[in-house]
C-alpha cells in the first residue's frame, strides 16, 4: 500500500479495522436503528437462522458497493453471520447514513472505542474523488497473513465496483489509461476521476486489477442500471465473471422499485420541502416500476399526476390507471413537482427547468444524476444558488423565479430521505444473500454471463414476507397442482409471467 | 356430410351460408352495436387500413372458437377484410350475444334475408351437446368447388377447437375412442360429450381429423388456460402444429385480463344482482392479472377485498396493495361476494358454499366452470334452485339460507354482462390478427412449439391505443437510446421485463 | 270522478284496486326481486319489526311520488305494514321498473289475477301527459264508504305532488289558471301540461285542491331539488303544510346521493354503452354529493376525471382529491364522457354538445332533464337521431360526427340502470318512514315550515346499517361521553357537523 | 412584573423585545423557510395585499397561542402587516419549530442581534411548568407608555389561553385557588400546574385576570377541542367574551383537519420510524375529519386500515369506503400501527398497549395527550423506556416485547413532523385573520356566544386557493342562480350543507 492511497484524511484504524466514516460516535443511535430494522427485515433474520450452522459464505471475501444505510448494515451483518469477510462502500455520494456506517463498523459486539464490525468507507456528502478513493478501498482485503488480497465476490449496486475492475483490467491490458482534455465537454467529471484513479493505480501496480479479477467468482447486481451495463458487457463478450441479476427477481424489481419508492419519494419530498402534495400537479417521467411507485404515492396524497413515457406499453398502462400521458415539453409549465424516474440521461434539461413555475420542485428517483442537467443549470448566466438546507437548493434564475432542486439532482429518496424502508429492502437483500451463496458456492456452474435467480428462490423470499405481514397462503391440492401443471410446492408460474 | 351431423334444429341456410344462431332478425341491433364498437376498437380499424391492399390473409381458412360477441364480430370482419375465409363458434355455452352472432352472419353488406357475412354456429344457452356440435361445424369449410375442406388456421380461446383436432387425430391413430361408464364420477359431463362426438366422427370417417390436421398451419390462442394446455402438449411432444401464445403479449395479458375484468366483473354483478358493492366483503380467489383487475374494480366501488392466493409473490403484492390475504376456509363466513379468478379447479367447494351468508353471491371470472363445484351443489340433499332471471340462480339450502350463483358457475362477465369492452378487446384482437398473419404467412419458419409475438408488435398495438386515448408519447433521442441500449423505435425493454 | 279523468287506456281495476301499470304478469319476477331486495334493506325490515304491533301509521293515507322501483316497493310495503293506506306514482317518466310496479300492485299476498297490494300509476316511458295524469290519481283515495278523499300525507321526490297541490290551491283562490301562448318558448312543455291538468281540474271542481289541502298533515321530501322548492315556498310564506327535509338527513344526502350514484352511474353507463371507462376523460359537472360519488366511481374504473364547479369550496375539495377543475367550455373537446350532476339547468348546451368527440356520451345524474338542452339538440338543422336501444340515442350532427345521449337527457341511473341499490335506499327510506311517522303522529307540533329529522334518528338509521355490514361500534364510557359533552347513547355531533 | 415571573432562564431581551426561545441564531434558516412558505400561503399573501392600506387590526393587541411553526410565523407577520401588536406562544410543548420561533422574533426586517419581530415564548420540548409560564407571558403587552397591559384579542388553539383567563377570573371572584392533594390521581399533572400558576398570580395581583378580561373583545378558536370547550362555557353561561369558531369554517375543518393530517401523519410516521406502511395493519380510532385524512393517507401508502368508531354515521361512512369497522379491543393484537384521532380521552389504555405486537407504533393525532394513557404506561411494573431519538420512545414491557410511542403521546404530526403544510394552513389562517378583523372591528355586534364565520367569507378563502392551484371556476348565469335560489356571487349552499 503506497502513501498516496492511504493519505485520505478520513481514514482511521481501530479495533484491528481500517475504515473511513464521518463519526464513529454516531454508532449508538445506529445500533438502535439496526435493532428496529431487524424487526422489519424478516427475510434476512430468517436466512441467518437457516444458515446459522452451515455458514455457506465461509471463505467469501465480499466487496460491497451499495448505499450504506441501516438496512445495508443488517445485510452486512447477515453476510458476516453466514461466514463472509466483508468490506463496504456506498454507491452514491449522498446516500450514506452516517450513523449506519458507524454502527456497521462498530458491529453488534464492538464499541466505538473497540469496533468489531466491518471496514466501511462511506460518509454522507463525499466528493467524486472521495467516492472513487473509497471504492478503491473495497479491494483491499487482508488474508490470514495480513497481506492485501482482493475480494472473491462483488455485491454491486449500479455497477461501479464492477466497472472499476473491468476498466482496470482493460487498461492493464493496453498498459495505458486514456487522457482527456480538461475542456472536453463530452467527458463527465466522474469519468475523469475514474480515469485518474486508474492512471494512478496503473502507475503503482500494472497488474493490480488483473490479479484481483482472477480471484473473483462473480457479482450480484442490485439495480436496473447496473444490470443494463452487465447485459451490454455480456453481449460484447467482455464480461469478466458470472453475474446474477438480482434486480429482476420479482421480489426485487416489483417490490423494491415500486413499493420502496412509493414510500420514500414522498418521504423525501416531505422532509425536503414540507409542501402539500394534495392538489398539486406532479409530472413523473417514466412509468416503469419506479415510476409506478412514484405515481401511486403522489396520487395517494391527492396530487394530480401526469406521466411522460417513451414506451407505449407503459404509457397505455398509465392511461388505463387514469393518468394523463404527455411530454415534458407540453406540460412543464404547469408542473409543481417534476419527478424523473427513467434511468436514462438528459431528461430534465435546462430549457425545461427555466420554464417551470416559481419554486417548483425537481426530484430524481431514477439512477444517476445525469437525468437532470445540473451542470447546465450551474452554467446559466446570472443564476443564483441558495442552499435552504443540506440537499435542498433553490436555484434563482435571473428573472427572479426559482426552482428547488433536491439532492443536487442525485437520488432524492436517499439524499433527502432515508432510502427504501427496511421491509422492502428485506426482500431485495434476501435475494442478494441467496445470490451470493449461489455464486460463491456454485460458481463453476456459471459462465461469464448474466443470470437470474430461479423462481423457487424468489417465491421463498416472498413466502417469508407474506408470513411476516400476517398473510395466510392457500395450499394447492396435488390434484389442482397437476391440473395447472405445477408442483404443489411451486414454482407456480412460467418464467415469462409478469405479475 | 351425413344426416346425423346436419340434423341440428338450429341449422339454417341462407344467402349461400350455413349457420346456426338464435334469431337472425336481431342483426339490426347487432349492426348498430358493431358500428359503436368500431369506434372503440382503433387497433382493428388501423389494421384494416394498413392491410387494405395487401390482404395478407387471402387464402386463409380460419376456424375461430371465441366468445361470439360484438367485439368478436369486429375481429371477424377485420379478418375477412384482410382476405380470410372464416367460420366461427363461441367457446362458452353462455357467452354468445345473439344479436352479435346474427350481425356477423348478416355482415356489413347483407340483410337478414340475404346474409353476406360468415357462418356462425353459436347462441346463448347452448347445451353441451350443442356446443360440441357447433365446434364440429367449424371444420367444414367449402373450397371453390363446394367440397368440404378443413381450415388451415385456428383462432382459439381456451383450446377447445385445438383439443378436438388433437383428440380426433389421437383416436384415429388407435382407431378407437375410449368408452366411459355412465356412473364413473371421475369423468366430467363435458368429456363424455367430446368422446361421443369423436366416436360418431370416427364411425363416419376414420381419417377426418388426420386429414384436417394435415392442412393446419397453426393456432393462435387467446387465454391462459388454452396456453397452458398448449405448453403441456408441446412439452410432451404432442403438439401437432405451431402455436402463437397471444395471451402473453403484454397488451393482451396485462390489459385484457386486468382492465377487461375490472370493467366487466362489476358490470356483471350489477346486472345480475343490483347489490351495492360498497361496504361489502368481497373475497377474490387468486391475484393474477384477472384477480388484480377484479380487486381493483371491487375496491373502486368501496368493497373490502380479501385475497386468497397460492403463489407467495402474488400474495405479497396483494398485501402491499392493502388487502388482507387469507384462505377461503378462514374467511368464507363473512364473504358477501366470492369471486374465483384462478384458472384452476375445485376452488369453490360445496362445503364452502354451505357456509356462506344468506344470499351471498358466487361468481366465476376464471376460465372453466369447474372452479365451482356446481355438480356437487346440485347433489346437496334437499337443495332448491330458483332461477331469479336467466344466469342468476338462487340455491336454497335445506336450512333456508341461500346463495346466488351467477351464470351457472361459468364466466359471469360473459354470461351476466357483455364480456370485456371493445377497447380492451381491440388490444387482444389486434394481437390475434397480427399473430394470424404471422403464422399464416410464415408458418414454415415455425416448429411445432409455442411462440410469443415479438415485442415490437406488442408495442405497435400499444402505440395505436395510446394515440386513440389522446396520450402523447415521448421520443428518445438517438443518444438516449444508445445510453440505455435500445433502438429509438423500440423495443424498449428486455424480454424478461414485467411491466 | 268524471269521464275525462278515468279515460286513460292504462287504467285497470282488479282485486278491488284501481291502477295503471305496464303489465301485471311481470309481478312474478318483481316479487322475487323484492325478496332479494329485502335482504339488502335491513333498515326497513327492522322498522317493520319494531312497529309490528304499534302500527303508528294506522289512519294515514299516504300519496307517494317516487321512482317506482323494487326498493320503493319494499318501502311501500313497510308503510302498509305500519298501518298506512298508500297510493303511488313514479316521479320520473322513465324511472319505473315495470316488474316492481306490478309486484307492488299484486302485493305479498295477492296474485296477478287478484292483486292485494296498493294502487300504482306508473310505467316506464310515460308521456308528460301520462305523467301528470298519474300524479292526479295519487289524490283519489277512498274512505271506508267508498267516497273519494284526498291523502293526509305526501311522500315526495322532487316535489311534483306537492307542486300540484300548491298550484291547485293557488289557482282555485284566483279562480283562473293562466294561459300560455303555444309559441311562447319561455314556457317548458312540462309546465304547459301542468297548467292544462289544473285547468281541467278547476273546471270540474273549483275547490278540489283546497279541500285536499285541508286534510294534509305534511310532506316528507326526498331530494335536494324538492327541498330547494320547499325552502323557497317557506321563505315566501307560501308553504301550505309542514315539511320534513329527508334529503338532508346525513344517512340520506351523504349516502344515497354519494354512494348510490357511485354504484348506479357506472352501472348505467355500462348497460347503455359497454364502453371501457378506463383511460377515458370523464368530465363531471358539479362536485356536490352526487358529483363526488360520480367522480369516485369513474376514477375507480380508471377514468381521468375533470370537474366543473361553481362553488369554490367544492372545487377546492376536487383539487385536493387530485382532480383537474376546469370549465366545460375549456375541456369539452377532450371529453369522452360528460356527466352532469348539478341540479341546475342549462348546463349542457347545444354548443357544447356540438364540440364533443365522435360518439362521446352525455349522461344526466342531476335531477331534471333541463340540465341538458334536449329541445335545442332536437332543433339543430339536419341532426339525425338513431335509437340504438331504449334510452340510448345516437344524435348524428350534419357533419357526420355524433354523440350518445342517455335516457333522453333524464336521470340515466334510473333510465339506463335500476336506480340506486337496495342497501343505499334502505338508508334513505328508513328516514322516510321515520319522517312519515313523525309528521303523521305529531303534526300539531310542526309549523308550516321545513324541518330536518333530529340527529338521534339519523344515528339510529346508521346503526342498523353498520350492524348489517358486520361493523362493530365502539361504546363510549360515561366518563368519555361527559368529557366531550355528549350522551353515551348519542347524538355524538353538533348540528353543524359536516361528516 | 415580579421577580418570580421573570426568573425563567430562557427569558431574553433584545431589540426592544422580550422573548424566550431556544436559539435566535436559527432565525437564518427560519427566514428562508418563511420565504418558501409564503409561496404556499396564497390566502395570507392575498389578505396582506387587500388590507395593505386599511390596516384594520391597528390597535389590536393579539395574544396568540398556536403551534409556533413557520406557517404560524407567516400568520403572525400577516397580523402585524394589518396593524396588530402581537405576542405568541405555542399551544403544545413539542410543537414549536425553534427556527420558526427565532425567525418570528427576528422578523422580516431584523437581525438576530437586533430583532424587530414579535415577542415569542416557545421552544420545542417545554416542561409543563415552562408551558404555562409561557402562556402567562402572552398577557403582558406594553402600552405606548411602557406599562404592562393585557391583550384585547385572543387567537387560540385548543383553548389554553382562553382557559387561563376564565379560570383566573373565576378564582379571583372567589379569592381562592383550589388545592389538590399530591396523591390525588384524579387530577392530571397539567391541571396541577395551571392551579399553581394561578395560585401564584392570585397572590401577586388579586385582580389581574379580571382586569385583563375587561379589555378582551373576543377570541377566535382554531380547533375542535377548543371549540367544544367554548360551546360548553357558552351553554353554562360562563363564556366571558364573544368567540368565533374558526374550526368549523369549511375551509378549516374539512381541509386543515382532513388534508393536513393526510399529509403530516405519514410524514411523522416516516420521520419517526422509517417503517414501510404498505402491507401493514393500521388501526385508526375515530373517523371524523382527522380520522378520514389519516385513513386516506395510510390507504394511499398501501396499509390495510381498520376504523374504530363510536358514531354510527361516521362508521357507516368508513364501511362504505371499504374499511373494516371494529373495536380496538377486537383488533389490537394485529395492529402494526395505532393512530388515535378522537379528541376524546382514555382511548389507548395500558391494557391495549400491552397486547400490541412487538415494536408496534402508537401515534396521537387527536388533540391532547390524554388520548393515550402515558401515565399508566410509565407505571407498568418493570417497564423500560429507551429513547430511540427525540420524540421516539421504545417502551419495553417486562416480557421483552415493546411498543414505539411517538411524541410522548402528544400530537405526533407536530412532534415528529413539521405540522400541517403551508398550503393547508393558508386556508385555516386566512379564516383566522378574517375572524380577528371581524371580532376586533365589530365586537359590539356580538354577544358572549360562539359564532361561525359567514359562508361568503368561507367561499372567499376557498376561491383564493382554487386559483392558486390552477383551478378554473365556472360562473353561474343570472338565470341559473335564480333557478337554484342563490346569488351569482354566492354563497352557493344553505347553512346546513355538509360538503
Short mmCIF file of C-alpha atoms in Angstrom, two decimals, chain B residues 1-2 5-6 13 18 61 85 87 136-151 205 208-209 211-212 215:
data_model
loop_
_atom_site.label_atom_id
_atom_site.label_comp_id
_atom_site.label_asym_id
_atom_site.label_seq_id
_atom_site.Cartn_x
_atom_site.Cartn_y
_atom_site.Cartn_z
CA UNK B 1 -71.80 -34.78 -44.75
CA UNK B 2 -74.04 -37.31 -43.10
CA UNK B 5 -74.33 -34.18 -38.46
CA UNK B 6 -76.69 -31.83 -40.16
CA UNK B 13 -79.03 -21.93 -44.93
CA UNK B 18 -74.87 -22.29 -43.46
CA UNK B 61 -59.47 -20.52 -43.86
CA UNK B 85 -62.46 -17.14 -45.22
CA UNK B 87 -66.19 -19.83 -39.70
CA UNK B 136 -67.56 -29.63 -35.21
CA UNK B 137 -69.14 -27.29 -37.78
CA UNK B 138 -66.07 -25.09 -37.56
CA UNK B 139 -64.15 -27.62 -39.58
CA UNK B 140 -66.42 -27.71 -42.62
CA UNK B 141 -65.25 -25.02 -44.96
CA UNK B 142 -66.07 -25.31 -48.62
CA UNK B 143 -63.45 -24.94 -51.31
CA UNK B 144 -64.17 -23.16 -54.58
CA UNK B 145 -65.77 -26.36 -55.90
CA UNK B 146 -68.09 -26.62 -52.97
CA UNK B 147 -66.27 -29.55 -51.40
CA UNK B 148 -65.96 -29.75 -47.65
CA UNK B 149 -62.41 -28.93 -46.58
CA UNK B 150 -60.87 -28.20 -43.22
CA UNK B 151 -59.48 -24.91 -42.01
CA UNK B 205 -64.84 -41.03 -41.40
CA UNK B 208 -61.34 -36.94 -40.93
CA UNK B 209 -59.20 -35.29 -38.25
CA UNK B 211 -56.86 -35.05 -42.98
CA UNK B 212 -57.94 -31.78 -41.36
CA UNK B 215 -53.77 -28.68 -43.64
#
